[in-house]
PDB file of C-alpha atoms and ligand atoms in Angstrom:
ATOM      1  CA  UNK A  22     -42.023  10.974  13.673  1.00  0.00           C
ATOM      2  CA  UNK A  23     -40.450   7.390  13.713  1.00  0.00           C
ATOM      3  CA  UNK A  24     -36.466   7.355  14.162  1.00  0.00           C
ATOM      4  CA  UNK A  25     -35.022   4.665  10.985  1.00  0.00           C
ATOM      5  CA  UNK A  26     -31.909   2.715  11.371  1.00  0.00           C
ATOM      6  CA  UNK A  27     -29.762   2.960   8.394  1.00  0.00           C
ATOM      7  CA  UNK A  28     -27.188   0.543   7.740  1.00  0.00           C
ATOM      8  CA  UNK A  29     -24.117   0.452   5.644  1.00  0.00           C
ATOM      9  CA  UNK A  30     -22.271  -2.060   4.209  1.00  0.00           C
ATOM     10  CA  UNK A  31     -20.011  -3.406   0.693  1.00  0.00           C
ATOM     11  CA  UNK A  32     -16.399  -4.769   0.573  1.00  0.00           C
ATOM     12  CA  UNK A  33     -13.416  -2.905   2.265  1.00  0.00           C
ATOM     13  CA  UNK A  34     -12.069   0.582   0.751  1.00  0.00           C
ATOM     14  CA  UNK A  35     -15.140   0.616  -0.689  1.00  0.00           C
ATOM     15  CA  UNK A  36     -16.854   4.298  -0.030  1.00  0.00           C
ATOM     16  CA  UNK A  37     -19.219   3.473   2.704  1.00  0.00           C
ATOM     17  CA  UNK A  38     -17.235   4.867   5.640  1.00  0.00           C
ATOM     18  CA  UNK A  39     -16.807   8.162   3.417  1.00  0.00           C
ATOM     19  CA  UNK A  40     -20.574   8.668   2.697  1.00  0.00           C
ATOM     20  CA  UNK A  41     -21.021   9.062   6.446  1.00  0.00           C
ATOM     21  CA  UNK A  42     -19.944  12.807   7.044  1.00  0.00           C
ATOM     22  CA  UNK A  43     -23.094  14.040   3.464  1.00  0.00           C
ATOM     23  CA  UNK A  44     -25.505  11.621   5.393  1.00  0.00           C
ATOM     24  CA  UNK A  45     -25.151  12.907   8.779  1.00  0.00           C
ATOM     25  CA  UNK A  46     -24.672  17.069   6.756  1.00  0.00           C
ATOM     26  CA  UNK A  47     -28.168  16.179   6.015  1.00  0.00           C
ATOM     27  CA  UNK A  48     -29.862  14.236   8.751  1.00  0.00           C
ATOM     28  CA  UNK A  49     -28.074  18.215  10.502  1.00  0.00           C
ATOM     29  CA  UNK A  50     -29.911  19.725   7.651  1.00  0.00           C
ATOM     30  CA  UNK A  51     -33.163  18.417   8.952  1.00  0.00           C
ATOM     31  CA  UNK A  52     -32.601  18.714  12.384  1.00  0.00           C
ATOM     32  CA  UNK A  53     -32.511  15.462  12.822  1.00  0.00           C
ATOM     33  CA  UNK A  54     -30.808  13.679  15.822  1.00  0.00           C
ATOM     34  CA  UNK A  55     -29.102  10.832  15.433  1.00  0.00           C
ATOM     35  CA  UNK A  56     -26.074   8.335  16.599  1.00  0.00           C
ATOM     36  CA  UNK A  57     -23.030   6.806  13.885  1.00  0.00           C
ATOM     37  CA  UNK A  58     -21.581   3.531  14.673  1.00  0.00           C
ATOM     38  CA  UNK A  59     -20.378   0.726  13.354  1.00  0.00           C
ATOM     39  CA  UNK A  60     -19.926  -3.158  13.422  1.00  0.00           C
ATOM     40  CA  UNK A  61     -17.626  -4.626  15.131  1.00  0.00           C
ATOM     41  CA  UNK A  62     -17.173  -2.228  18.222  1.00  0.00           C
ATOM     42  CA  UNK A  63     -19.937  -0.445  18.458  1.00  0.00           C
ATOM     43  CA  UNK A  64     -20.356  -0.781  22.037  1.00  0.00           C
ATOM     44  CA  UNK A  65     -17.499  -1.151  24.923  1.00  0.00           C
ATOM     45  CA  UNK A  66     -17.438  -5.157  24.829  1.00  0.00           C
ATOM     46  CA  UNK A  67     -17.225  -4.629  21.385  1.00  0.00           C
ATOM     47  CA  UNK A  68     -14.619  -2.953  21.050  1.00  0.00           C
ATOM     48  CA  UNK A  69     -12.386  -4.935  22.798  1.00  0.00           C
ATOM     49  CA  UNK A  70     -14.056  -8.477  20.521  1.00  0.00           C
ATOM     50  CA  UNK A  71     -12.582  -5.743  17.335  1.00  0.00           C
ATOM     51  CA  UNK A  72      -9.245  -5.610  17.993  1.00  0.00           C
ATOM     52  CA  UNK A  73      -9.322  -9.537  18.758  1.00  0.00           C
ATOM     53  CA  UNK A  74     -10.987  -9.978  14.952  1.00  0.00           C
ATOM     54  CA  UNK A  75      -9.111  -7.651  13.565  1.00  0.00           C
ATOM     55  CA  UNK A  76      -5.870  -8.670  14.705  1.00  0.00           C
ATOM     56  CA  UNK A  77      -4.000 -10.699  12.027  1.00  0.00           C
ATOM     57  CA  UNK A  78      -2.243 -12.412  14.720  1.00  0.00           C
ATOM     58  CA  UNK A  79      -5.375 -14.019  15.622  1.00  0.00           C
ATOM     59  CA  UNK A  80      -5.923 -17.552  15.249  1.00  0.00           C
ATOM     60  CA  UNK A  81      -9.775 -18.326  15.154  1.00  0.00           C
ATOM     61  CA  UNK A  82     -12.052 -20.841  13.085  1.00  0.00           C
ATOM     62  CA  UNK A  83     -14.678 -18.951  11.029  1.00  0.00           C
ATOM     63  CA  UNK A  84     -17.029 -20.487  13.533  1.00  0.00           C
ATOM     64  CA  UNK A  85     -15.920 -18.327  16.046  1.00  0.00           C
ATOM     65  CA  UNK A  86     -15.767 -15.704  14.113  1.00  0.00           C
ATOM     66  CA  UNK A  87     -19.287 -15.774  13.226  1.00  0.00           C
ATOM     67  CA  UNK A  88     -19.684 -16.427  17.421  1.00  0.00           C
ATOM     68  CA  UNK A  89     -17.621 -13.387  18.070  1.00  0.00           C
ATOM     69  CA  UNK A  90     -19.672 -10.935  15.276  1.00  0.00           C
ATOM     70  CA  UNK A  91     -22.493 -11.918  16.956  1.00  0.00           C
ATOM     71  CA  UNK A  92     -22.074 -10.974  20.215  1.00  0.00           C
ATOM     72  CA  UNK A  93     -20.455  -8.581  19.033  1.00  0.00           C
ATOM     73  CA  UNK A  94     -24.177  -7.315  17.469  1.00  0.00           C
ATOM     74  CA  UNK A  95     -26.450  -8.381  19.821  1.00  0.00           C
ATOM     75  CA  UNK A  96     -24.500  -6.280  22.632  1.00  0.00           C
ATOM     76  CA  UNK A  97     -23.993  -3.409  20.005  1.00  0.00           C
ATOM     77  CA  UNK A  98     -28.230  -3.662  19.380  1.00  0.00           C
ATOM     78  CA  UNK A  99     -28.703  -3.977  23.364  1.00  0.00           C
ATOM     79  CA  UNK A 100     -26.812  -1.333  23.947  1.00  0.00           C
ATOM     80  CA  UNK A 101     -26.987   1.496  21.558  1.00  0.00           C
ATOM     81  CA  UNK A 102     -29.216   0.867  18.794  1.00  0.00           C
ATOM     82  CA  UNK A 103     -32.129   0.157  20.580  1.00  0.00           C
ATOM     83  CA  UNK A 104     -32.053   2.612  23.089  1.00  0.00           C
ATOM     84  CA  UNK A 105     -31.387   5.171  20.569  1.00  0.00           C
ATOM     85  CA  UNK A 106     -34.400   4.408  18.294  1.00  0.00           C
ATOM     86  CA  UNK A 107     -36.165   4.225  21.480  1.00  0.00           C
ATOM     87  CA  UNK A 108     -35.701   8.084  22.145  1.00  0.00           C
ATOM     88  CA  UNK A 109     -36.365   8.956  18.503  1.00  0.00           C
ATOM     89  CA  UNK A 110     -32.348   8.941  17.616  1.00  0.00           C
ATOM     90  CA  UNK A 111     -31.487   7.637  13.839  1.00  0.00           C
ATOM     91  CA  UNK A 112     -29.165   4.448  14.013  1.00  0.00           C
ATOM     92  CA  UNK A 113     -26.029   4.947  11.304  1.00  0.00           C
ATOM     93  CA  UNK A 114     -24.349   1.859  11.568  1.00  0.00           C
ATOM     94  CA  UNK A 115     -21.426   1.623   9.926  1.00  0.00           C
ATOM     95  CA  UNK A 116     -21.775  -2.463   8.549  1.00  0.00           C
ATOM     96  CA  UNK A 117     -24.757  -4.795  10.532  1.00  0.00           C
ATOM     97  CA  UNK A 118     -26.411  -8.477  10.284  1.00  0.00           C
ATOM     98  CA  UNK A 119     -25.660  -8.311   5.941  1.00  0.00           C
ATOM     99  CA  UNK A 120     -22.199  -7.855   6.828  1.00  0.00           C
ATOM    100  CA  UNK A 121     -21.548 -12.049   8.532  1.00  0.00           C
ATOM    101  CA  UNK A 122     -23.935 -13.476   5.676  1.00  0.00           C
ATOM    102  CA  UNK A 123     -21.143 -11.567   3.309  1.00  0.00           C
ATOM    103  CA  UNK A 124     -18.605 -12.154   5.340  1.00  0.00           C
ATOM    104  CA  UNK A 125     -18.810 -15.268   7.071  1.00  0.00           C
ATOM    105  CA  UNK A 126     -21.486 -16.688   4.417  1.00  0.00           C
ATOM    106  CA  UNK A 127     -19.573 -15.635   1.826  1.00  0.00           C
ATOM    107  CA  UNK A 128     -16.277 -15.029   2.220  1.00  0.00           C
ATOM    108  CA  UNK A 129     -15.315 -18.176   4.946  1.00  0.00           C
ATOM    109  CA  UNK A 130     -17.905 -19.908   3.605  1.00  0.00           C
ATOM    110  CA  UNK A 131     -20.279 -21.171   6.285  1.00  0.00           C
ATOM    111  CA  UNK A 132     -23.696 -22.414   5.340  1.00  0.00           C
ATOM    112  CA  UNK A 133     -25.846 -19.202   5.220  1.00  0.00           C
ATOM    113  CA  UNK A 134     -28.933 -21.061   6.570  1.00  0.00           C
ATOM    114  CA  UNK A 135     -26.981 -21.029   9.798  1.00  0.00           C
ATOM    115  CA  UNK A 136     -26.172 -17.369   9.768  1.00  0.00           C
ATOM    116  CA  UNK A 137     -29.749 -17.081   9.302  1.00  0.00           C
ATOM    117  CA  UNK A 138     -31.626 -19.179  11.747  1.00  0.00           C
ATOM    118  CA  UNK A 139     -28.686 -17.635  14.365  1.00  0.00           C
ATOM    119  CA  UNK A 140     -29.996 -13.992  13.401  1.00  0.00           C
ATOM    120  CA  UNK A 141     -33.734 -14.751  13.389  1.00  0.00           C
ATOM    121  CA  UNK A 142     -32.853 -16.367  16.528  1.00  0.00           C
ATOM    122  CA  UNK A 143     -31.584 -13.408  18.244  1.00  0.00           C
ATOM    123  CA  UNK A 144     -34.097 -11.506  17.539  1.00  0.00           C
ATOM    124  CA  UNK A 145     -32.197  -8.685  15.768  1.00  0.00           C
ATOM    125  CA  UNK A 146     -33.741  -4.900  14.128  1.00  0.00           C
ATOM    126  CA  UNK A 147     -34.530  -5.228  10.497  1.00  0.00           C
ATOM    127  CA  UNK A 148     -32.777  -2.163   9.430  1.00  0.00           C
ATOM    128  CA  UNK A 149     -34.658   0.347   7.795  1.00  0.00           C
ATOM    129  CA  UNK A 150     -32.379   1.047   4.548  1.00  0.00           C
ATOM    130  CA  UNK A 151     -29.308  -0.627   3.558  1.00  0.00           C
ATOM    131  CA  UNK A 152     -26.821   1.286   1.700  1.00  0.00           C
ATOM    132  CA  UNK A 153     -24.339  -1.198  -0.208  1.00  0.00           C
ATOM    133  CA  UNK A 154     -21.364   0.429  -1.364  1.00  0.00           C
ATOM    134  CA  UNK A 155     -20.970  -2.083  -4.905  1.00  0.00           C
ATOM    135  CA  UNK A 156     -16.678  -1.890  -6.338  1.00  0.00           C
ATOM    136  CA  UNK A 157     -15.129  -4.485  -8.014  1.00  0.00           C
ATOM    137  CA  UNK A 158     -12.396  -5.931  -5.846  1.00  0.00           C
ATOM    138  CA  UNK A 159      -8.983  -4.791  -8.037  1.00  0.00           C
ATOM    139  CA  UNK A 160     -10.620  -1.279  -7.313  1.00  0.00           C
ATOM    140  CA  UNK A 161     -11.005  -1.344  -3.476  1.00  0.00           C
ATOM    141  CA  UNK A 162      -8.032  -3.481  -2.440  1.00  0.00           C
ATOM    142  CA  UNK A 163      -6.355  -0.865  -4.572  1.00  0.00           C
ATOM    143  CA  UNK A 164      -7.624   1.785  -2.139  1.00  0.00           C
ATOM    144  CA  UNK A 165      -7.136  -0.234   1.120  1.00  0.00           C
ATOM    145  CA  UNK A 166      -3.531  -0.460   0.260  1.00  0.00           C
ATOM    146  CA  UNK A 167      -2.771   2.921  -0.191  1.00  0.00           C
ATOM    147  CA  UNK A 168      -4.122   3.319   3.555  1.00  0.00           C
ATOM    148  CA  UNK A 169      -0.934   0.920   5.213  1.00  0.00           C
ATOM    149  CA  UNK A 170      -1.023  -1.399   7.324  1.00  0.00           C
ATOM    150  CA  UNK A 171      -3.594  -4.098   6.755  1.00  0.00           C
ATOM    151  CA  UNK A 172      -5.705  -6.084   8.853  1.00  0.00           C
ATOM    152  CA  UNK A 173      -6.845  -9.789   9.636  1.00  0.00           C
ATOM    153  CA  UNK A 174      -9.619  -9.683   6.615  1.00  0.00           C
ATOM    154  CA  UNK A 175      -7.667  -7.295   4.569  1.00  0.00           C
ATOM    155  CA  UNK A 176      -4.165  -9.482   4.263  1.00  0.00           C
ATOM    156  CA  UNK A 177      -6.699 -12.387   3.019  1.00  0.00           C
ATOM    157  CA  UNK A 178      -6.935 -13.216  -1.221  1.00  0.00           C
ATOM    158  CA  UNK A 179      -9.012 -11.903  -3.740  1.00  0.00           C
ATOM    159  CA  UNK A 180     -10.909 -14.854  -4.479  1.00  0.00           C
ATOM    160  CA  UNK A 181     -12.756 -14.126  -0.525  1.00  0.00           C
ATOM    161  CA  UNK A 182     -13.167 -10.460  -1.773  1.00  0.00           C
ATOM    162  CA  UNK A 183     -15.262 -11.561  -4.831  1.00  0.00           C
ATOM    163  CA  UNK A 184     -16.984 -14.398  -2.440  1.00  0.00           C
ATOM    164  CA  UNK A 185     -18.351 -11.669  -0.322  1.00  0.00           C
ATOM    165  CA  UNK A 186     -18.716  -9.166  -3.872  1.00  0.00           C
ATOM    166  CA  UNK A 187     -20.777 -11.708  -4.774  1.00  0.00           C
ATOM    167  CA  UNK A 188     -22.828 -12.585  -1.824  1.00  0.00           C
ATOM    168  CA  UNK A 189     -23.909  -8.546  -1.234  1.00  0.00           C
ATOM    169  CA  UNK A 190     -25.462  -9.395  -4.986  1.00  0.00           C
ATOM    170  CA  UNK A 191     -27.002 -11.727  -3.494  1.00  0.00           C
ATOM    171  CA  UNK A 192     -28.394  -9.871  -0.555  1.00  0.00           C
ATOM    172  CA  UNK A 193     -29.337  -7.308  -2.823  1.00  0.00           C
ATOM    173  CA  UNK A 194     -31.168  -9.404  -5.262  1.00  0.00           C
ATOM    174  CA  UNK A 195     -33.302 -10.617  -2.200  1.00  0.00           C
ATOM    175  CA  UNK A 196     -33.783  -7.803  -0.789  1.00  0.00           C
ATOM    176  CA  UNK A 197     -35.441  -5.621  -3.079  1.00  0.00           C
ATOM    177  CA  UNK A 198     -37.408  -2.870  -0.850  1.00  0.00           C
ATOM    178  CA  UNK A 199     -34.173  -2.384   1.524  1.00  0.00           C
ATOM    179  CA  UNK A 200     -30.801  -2.532  -0.329  1.00  0.00           C
ATOM    180  CA  UNK A 201     -30.167   0.187  -2.284  1.00  0.00           C
ATOM    181  CA  UNK A 202     -27.023  -0.582  -4.085  1.00  0.00           C
ATOM    182  CA  UNK A 203     -24.433   2.525  -4.901  1.00  0.00           C
ATOM    183  CA  UNK A 204     -21.852   2.009  -7.399  1.00  0.00           C
ATOM    184  CA  UNK A 205     -18.292   3.072  -5.517  1.00  0.00           C
ATOM    185  CA  UNK A 206     -16.530   3.569  -8.447  1.00  0.00           C
ATOM    186  CA  UNK A 207     -17.646   6.503 -10.081  1.00  0.00           C
ATOM    187  CA  UNK A 208     -16.385   9.658  -9.187  1.00  0.00           C
ATOM    188  CA  UNK A 209     -16.332  10.724  -5.443  1.00  0.00           C
ATOM    189  CA  UNK A 210     -19.130  13.515  -5.879  1.00  0.00           C
ATOM    190  CA  UNK A 211     -21.243  11.602  -8.398  1.00  0.00           C
ATOM    191  CA  UNK A 212     -21.350   9.159  -5.565  1.00  0.00           C
ATOM    192  CA  UNK A 213     -22.418  11.223  -2.764  1.00  0.00           C
ATOM    193  CA  UNK A 214     -25.171  12.623  -4.665  1.00  0.00           C
ATOM    194  CA  UNK A 215     -26.474   9.226  -4.836  1.00  0.00           C
ATOM    195  CA  UNK A 216     -25.860   8.771  -0.935  1.00  0.00           C
ATOM    196  CA  UNK A 217     -27.878  11.982  -0.631  1.00  0.00           C
ATOM    197  CA  UNK A 218     -30.999  11.505  -3.167  1.00  0.00           C
ATOM    198  CA  UNK A 219     -31.524   8.139  -1.271  1.00  0.00           C
ATOM    199  CA  UNK A 220     -31.661  10.129   1.849  1.00  0.00           C
ATOM    200  CA  UNK A 221     -33.734  12.460   1.272  1.00  0.00           C
ATOM    201  CA  UNK A 222     -36.293  10.535  -0.655  1.00  0.00           C
ATOM    202  CA  UNK A 223     -36.078   8.610   2.610  1.00  0.00           C
ATOM    203  CA  UNK A 224     -36.577  12.111   5.222  1.00  0.00           C
ATOM    204  CA  UNK A 225     -39.410  12.555   2.001  1.00  0.00           C
ATOM    205  CA  UNK A 226     -41.538   9.729   2.626  1.00  0.00           C
ATOM    206  CA  UNK A 227     -42.047  10.506   6.595  1.00  0.00           C
TER     207      UNK A 227
HETATM  208  P1  TYD Z  22     -13.128  -2.115   9.296  1.00  0.00           P
HETATM  209  O1  TYD Z  22     -11.947  -2.107   9.574  1.00  0.00           O
HETATM  210  O2  TYD Z  22     -14.498  -1.952  10.329  1.00  0.00           O
HETATM  211  O3  TYD Z  22     -13.499  -2.481   8.041  1.00  0.00           O
HETATM  212  P2  TYD Z  22     -14.251  -1.558   7.208  1.00  0.00           P
HETATM  213  O4  TYD Z  22     -13.210  -0.263   7.139  1.00  0.00           O
HETATM  214  O5  TYD Z  22     -13.630  -1.963   5.340  1.00  0.00           O
HETATM  215  O6  TYD Z  22     -15.520  -1.030   7.014  1.00  0.00           O
HETATM  216  O7  TYD Z  22     -13.103  -4.109   9.907  1.00  0.00           O
HETATM  217  C1  TYD Z  22     -14.085  -4.394  10.147  1.00  0.00           C
HETATM  218  C2  TYD Z  22     -14.073  -5.511   9.780  1.00  0.00           C
HETATM  219  O8  TYD Z  22     -14.798  -7.250  10.154  1.00  0.00           O
HETATM  220  C3  TYD Z  22     -14.301  -6.391   8.109  1.00  0.00           C
HETATM  221  O9  TYD Z  22     -13.152  -5.895   6.976  1.00  0.00           O
HETATM  222  C4  TYD Z  22     -15.460  -6.978   7.746  1.00  0.00           C
HETATM  223  C5  TYD Z  22     -15.912  -7.680   8.765  1.00  0.00           C
HETATM  224  N1  TYD Z  22     -17.073  -7.909   9.318  1.00  0.00           N
HETATM  225  C6  TYD Z  22     -17.132  -9.266   9.545  1.00  0.00           C
HETATM  226  O10 TYD Z  22     -16.620 -10.112   8.765  1.00  0.00           O
HETATM  227  N2  TYD Z  22     -18.299  -9.399   9.689  1.00  0.00           N
HETATM  228  C7  TYD Z  22     -19.262  -9.034  10.540  1.00  0.00           C
HETATM  229  O11 TYD Z  22     -20.915  -9.217  10.944  1.00  0.00           O
HETATM  230  C8  TYD Z  22     -19.045  -7.621  10.476  1.00  0.00           C
HETATM  231  C9  TYD Z  22     -19.906  -6.832  11.153  1.00  0.00           C
HETATM  232  C10 TYD Z  22     -17.501  -7.251  10.240  1.00  0.00           C
END
């Protein structure tokens, strides 16, 4: 069975991290081996980049932010994603390339064509499936604020987060075969049920 590459995407507080356990429980029950990883910070260099990127004291331009995200991603692909897929482990990544298009393209308003061309030139693998956790920004930000201290992205204004949400929904329209939207404004049990159904369908199709 060929190992699958699954990515989770969405705005802050959209519930993507909470759904990881449902996915891994299902994979365990089918005896499918996997790794769970995330961006930024999936490799050891990435963990250093993550602390710079999330620190509210960091002052960098949007272009530098994009380049650091891409450096993190390329190292993550080389050290974690590809080696695992090659040995037959599924890879579940909390965020991947769509985050750069949504956050740096949508949120920071960098040219999406430039981001696309970086992505193509870096020769990144394409996820087999992306779950996009979608929720109105007002709901997601109230969840994030309840969690405590805000990082550099979470501190941004409502408009920034709304642009990210719109960019994600645009990506979903352009990639209907890859991206499945999960309604994260519904009750958590229902949300997790829809995640499980999608993963079951992927497994059953193998
Ligand atoms: P994280 O705490 O992992 O956010 P969340 O819990 O919401 O997933 O922080 C990662 C932050 O980095 C998040 O705000 C999104 C941002 N980000 C980008 O702006 N561009 C990217 O390419 C990636 C991977 C993340």
